[in-house]
Amino acid sequence: MAGLAVLAGLLLVANSVNLTMLERRFEIGVFKSIGYSQRQVLFTQVLEYGLMSLVVSIFAWFFIWAQVMIAKFALGDLSTLLVVKPQTGAAIVFLTVCLTAMVVVASCWNSTKISPVLTFNDRE
């Protein structure tokens, strides 16, 4: 079940990135016309979505930690079964940011290859 949740999350991120790239075609054309390379445009997108995933995953980790602490308080004697390690949180945050970066690069790759002339011609 967790694998399906991760897959659904990755698909949501990919869909969001694709829709954003459609809306930003003109901006990408402007960037490319003033000299940005495909790599620089990709870097801006990866940085933007990477920062968002970093903030969200840290917030989610603290939310999970708070829920575990509440459960420990409620369970009493069974609280020794619940363990939250900081290393696990760091690994989750790191993997979330890495997976988001890979999805963003895969989603933006073709959109950043287009010529600036084509984006300016499509503008209404």
PDB file of C-alpha atoms in Angstrom:
ATOM      1  CA  MET A   1       0.000   0.000   0.000  1.00  0.00           C
ATOM      2  CA  ALA A   2       2.820   2.392   0.766  1.00  0.00           C
ATOM      3  CA  GLY A   3       4.262   1.803  -2.696  1.00  0.00           C
ATOM      4  CA  LEU A   4       0.960   2.760  -4.285  1.00  0.00           C
ATOM      5  CA  ALA A   5       0.845   5.920  -2.188  1.00  0.00           C
ATOM      6  CA  VAL A   6       4.354   6.860  -3.329  1.00  0.00           C
ATOM      7  CA  LEU A   7       3.437   6.148  -6.959  1.00  0.00           C
ATOM      8  CA  ALA A   8       0.287   8.258  -6.664  1.00  0.00           C
ATOM      9  CA  GLY A   9       2.310  11.093  -5.151  1.00  0.00           C
ATOM     10  CA  LEU A  10       4.885  10.951  -7.939  1.00  0.00           C
ATOM     11  CA  LEU A  11       2.136  11.006 -10.563  1.00  0.00           C
ATOM     12  CA  LEU A  12       0.554  14.028  -8.885  1.00  0.00           C
ATOM     13  CA  VAL A  13       3.886  15.852  -8.893  1.00  0.00           C
ATOM     14  CA  ALA A  14       4.460  14.975 -12.566  1.00  0.00           C
ATOM     15  CA  ASN A  15       0.981  16.195 -13.496  1.00  0.00           C
ATOM     16  CA  SER A  16       1.480  19.430 -11.570  1.00  0.00           C
ATOM     17  CA  VAL A  17       4.840  20.055 -13.234  1.00  0.00           C
ATOM     18  CA  ASN A  18       3.429  19.362 -16.706  1.00  0.00           C
ATOM     19  CA  LEU A  19       0.552  21.789 -16.179  1.00  0.00           C
ATOM     20  CA  THR A  20       2.928  24.420 -14.847  1.00  0.00           C
ATOM     21  CA  MET A  21       5.227  24.007 -17.840  1.00  0.00           C
ATOM     22  CA  LEU A  22       2.286  24.547 -20.196  1.00  0.00           C
ATOM     23  CA  GLU A  23       1.446  27.781 -18.396  1.00  0.00           C
ATOM     24  CA  ARG A  24       5.075  28.944 -18.379  1.00  0.00           C
ATOM     25  CA  ARG A  25       5.891  28.428 -22.039  1.00  0.00           C
ATOM     26  CA  PHE A  26       6.201  32.173 -22.594  1.00  0.00           C
ATOM     27  CA  GLU A  27       8.496  32.592 -19.580  1.00  0.00           C
ATOM     28  CA  ILE A  28      10.684  29.743 -20.792  1.00  0.00           C
ATOM     29  CA  GLY A  29      10.837  31.401 -24.211  1.00  0.00           C
ATOM     30  CA  VAL A  30      11.938  34.669 -22.602  1.00  0.00           C
ATOM     31  CA  PHE A  31      14.602  32.875 -20.567  1.00  0.00           C
ATOM     32  CA  LYS A  32      15.912  31.077 -23.620  1.00  0.00           C
ATOM     33  CA  SER A  33      15.878  34.227 -25.761  1.00  0.00           C
ATOM     34  CA  ILE A  34      18.069  36.091 -23.259  1.00  0.00           C
ATOM     35  CA  GLY A  35      20.582  33.275 -23.193  1.00  0.00           C
ATOM     36  CA  TYR A  36      19.481  30.680 -20.657  1.00  0.00           C
ATOM     37  CA  SER A  37      20.401  27.150 -21.618  1.00  0.00           C
ATOM     38  CA  GLN A  38      18.155  24.126 -21.229  1.00  0.00           C
ATOM     39  CA  ARG A  39      20.174  23.136 -18.174  1.00  0.00           C
ATOM     40  CA  GLN A  40      19.629  26.514 -16.498  1.00  0.00           C
ATOM     41  CA  VAL A  41      15.876  26.414 -17.113  1.00  0.00           C
ATOM     42  CA  LEU A  42      15.745  22.863 -15.752  1.00  0.00           C
ATOM     43  CA  PHE A  43      17.761  23.946 -12.718  1.00  0.00           C
ATOM     44  CA  THR A  44      15.267  26.707 -11.879  1.00  0.00           C
ATOM     45  CA  GLN A  45      12.389  24.226 -12.030  1.00  0.00           C
ATOM     46  CA  VAL A  46      14.221  21.597  -9.974  1.00  0.00           C
ATOM     47  CA  LEU A  47      15.169  24.233  -7.402  1.00  0.00           C
ATOM     48  CA  GLU A  48      11.602  25.510  -7.135  1.00  0.00           C
ATOM     49  CA  TYR A  49      10.005  22.095  -6.738  1.00  0.00           C
ATOM     50  CA  GLY A  50      12.885  20.817  -4.603  1.00  0.00           C
ATOM     51  CA  LEU A  51      12.399  23.623  -2.081  1.00  0.00           C
ATOM     52  CA  MET A  52       8.664  22.952  -2.011  1.00  0.00           C
ATOM     53  CA  SER A  53       9.198  19.241  -1.405  1.00  0.00           C
ATOM     54  CA  LEU A  54      11.788  19.997   1.295  1.00  0.00           C
ATOM     55  CA  VAL A  55       9.405  22.241   3.219  1.00  0.00           C
ATOM     56  CA  VAL A  56       6.463  19.862   2.838  1.00  0.00           C
ATOM     57  CA  SER A  57       8.429  16.758   3.817  1.00  0.00           C
ATOM     58  CA  ILE A  58       9.890  18.444   6.920  1.00  0.00           C
ATOM     59  CA  PHE A  59       6.404  19.579   7.925  1.00  0.00           C
ATOM     60  CA  ALA A  60       5.051  16.053   7.330  1.00  0.00           C
ATOM     61  CA  TRP A  61       7.858  14.524   9.378  1.00  0.00           C
ATOM     62  CA  PHE A  62       7.099  16.779  12.348  1.00  0.00           C
ATOM     63  CA  PHE A  63       3.396  15.954  11.993  1.00  0.00           C
ATOM     64  CA  ILE A  64       4.202  12.224  12.085  1.00  0.00           C
ATOM     65  CA  TRP A  65       6.477  12.758  15.089  1.00  0.00           C
ATOM     66  CA  ALA A  66       3.683  14.609  16.921  1.00  0.00           C
ATOM     67  CA  GLN A  67       1.218  11.821  16.182  1.00  0.00           C
ATOM     68  CA  VAL A  68       3.632   9.213  17.518  1.00  0.00           C
ATOM     69  CA  MET A  69       4.177  11.256  20.687  1.00  0.00           C
ATOM     70  CA  ILE A  70       0.409  11.537  21.200  1.00  0.00           C
ATOM     71  CA  ALA A  71       0.034   7.791  20.622  1.00  0.00           C
ATOM     72  CA  LYS A  72       2.826   7.089  23.131  1.00  0.00           C
ATOM     73  CA  PHE A  73       1.037   9.199  25.708  1.00  0.00           C
ATOM     74  CA  ALA A  74      -2.277   7.444  25.033  1.00  0.00           C
ATOM     75  CA  LEU A  75      -0.899   3.878  25.019  1.00  0.00           C
ATOM     76  CA  GLY A  76       0.954   3.994  28.297  1.00  0.00           C
ATOM     77  CA  ASP A  77       2.738   0.634  28.748  1.00  0.00           C
ATOM     78  CA  LEU A  78       2.681  -0.186  25.035  1.00  0.00           C
ATOM     79  CA  SER A  79       4.550   3.015  24.207  1.00  0.00           C
ATOM     80  CA  THR A  80       7.868   1.170  23.974  1.00  0.00           C
ATOM     81  CA  LEU A  81       6.696  -0.261  20.644  1.00  0.00           C
ATOM     82  CA  LEU A  82       6.654   3.177  19.014  1.00  0.00           C
ATOM     83  CA  VAL A  83      10.098   4.476  18.100  1.00  0.00           C
ATOM     84  CA  VAL A  84      10.867   7.568  16.030  1.00  0.00           C
ATOM     85  CA  LYS A  85      14.489   8.100  15.027  1.00  0.00           C
ATOM     86  CA  PRO A  86      15.871  11.330  13.542  1.00  0.00           C
ATOM     87  CA  GLN A  87      17.833   9.290  10.983  1.00  0.00           C
ATOM     88  CA  THR A  88      14.573   7.943   9.595  1.00  0.00           C
ATOM     89  CA  GLY A  89      13.221  11.454   9.241  1.00  0.00           C
ATOM     90  CA  ALA A  90      16.358  12.643   7.478  1.00  0.00           C
ATOM     91  CA  ALA A  91      16.207   9.679   5.101  1.00  0.00           C
ATOM     92  CA  ILE A  92      12.554  10.351   4.296  1.00  0.00           C
ATOM     93  CA  VAL A  93      13.227  14.036   3.614  1.00  0.00           C
ATOM     94  CA  PHE A  94      16.265  13.223   1.447  1.00  0.00           C
ATOM     95  CA  LEU A  95      14.433  10.577  -0.589  1.00  0.00           C
ATOM     96  CA  THR A  96      11.431  12.860  -1.060  1.00  0.00           C
ATOM     97  CA  VAL A  97      13.565  15.684  -2.422  1.00  0.00           C
ATOM     98  CA  CYS A  98      15.522  13.304  -4.697  1.00  0.00           C
ATOM     99  CA  LEU A  99      12.382  11.662  -6.097  1.00  0.00           C
ATOM    100  CA  THR A 100      10.812  15.067  -6.687  1.00  0.00           C
ATOM    101  CA  ALA A 101      13.915  16.273  -8.531  1.00  0.00           C
ATOM    102  CA  MET A 102      13.906  13.194 -10.769  1.00  0.00           C
ATOM    103  CA  VAL A 103      10.211  13.611 -11.584  1.00  0.00           C
ATOM    104  CA  VAL A 104      10.676  17.318 -12.344  1.00  0.00           C
ATOM    105  CA  VAL A 105      13.595  16.662 -14.694  1.00  0.00           C
ATOM    106  CA  ALA A 106      11.656  13.921 -16.478  1.00  0.00           C
ATOM    107  CA  SER A 107       8.573  16.125 -16.810  1.00  0.00           C
ATOM    108  CA  CYS A 108      10.388  19.295 -17.901  1.00  0.00           C
ATOM    109  CA  TRP A 109      12.896  17.757 -20.285  1.00  0.00           C
ATOM    110  CA  ASN A 110      10.913  18.184 -23.514  1.00  0.00           C
ATOM    111  CA  SER A 111       9.365  21.513 -22.525  1.00  0.00           C
ATOM    112  CA  THR A 112      12.762  23.150 -22.091  1.00  0.00           C
ATOM    113  CA  LYS A 113      13.993  22.044 -25.522  1.00  0.00           C
ATOM    114  CA  ILE A 114      11.589  24.232 -27.500  1.00  0.00           C
ATOM    115  CA  SER A 115      12.804  27.221 -29.448  1.00  0.00           C
ATOM    116  CA  PRO A 116      11.983  30.702 -28.113  1.00  0.00           C
ATOM    117  CA  VAL A 117      10.619  31.654 -31.535  1.00  0.00           C
ATOM    118  CA  LEU A 118       7.950  28.958 -31.290  1.00  0.00           C
ATOM    119  CA  THR A 119       6.808  30.141 -27.876  1.00  0.00           C
ATOM    120  CA  PHE A 120       6.541  33.752 -29.028  1.00  0.00           C
ATOM    121  CA  ASN A 121       4.554  32.714 -32.116  1.00  0.00           C
ATOM    122  CA  ASP A 122       2.077  30.745 -29.988  1.00  0.00           C
ATOM    123  CA  ARG A 123       1.365  33.692 -27.700  1.00  0.00           C
ATOM    124  CA  GLU A 124      -2.053  35.228 -28.279  1.00  0.00           C
TER     125      GLU A 124
END
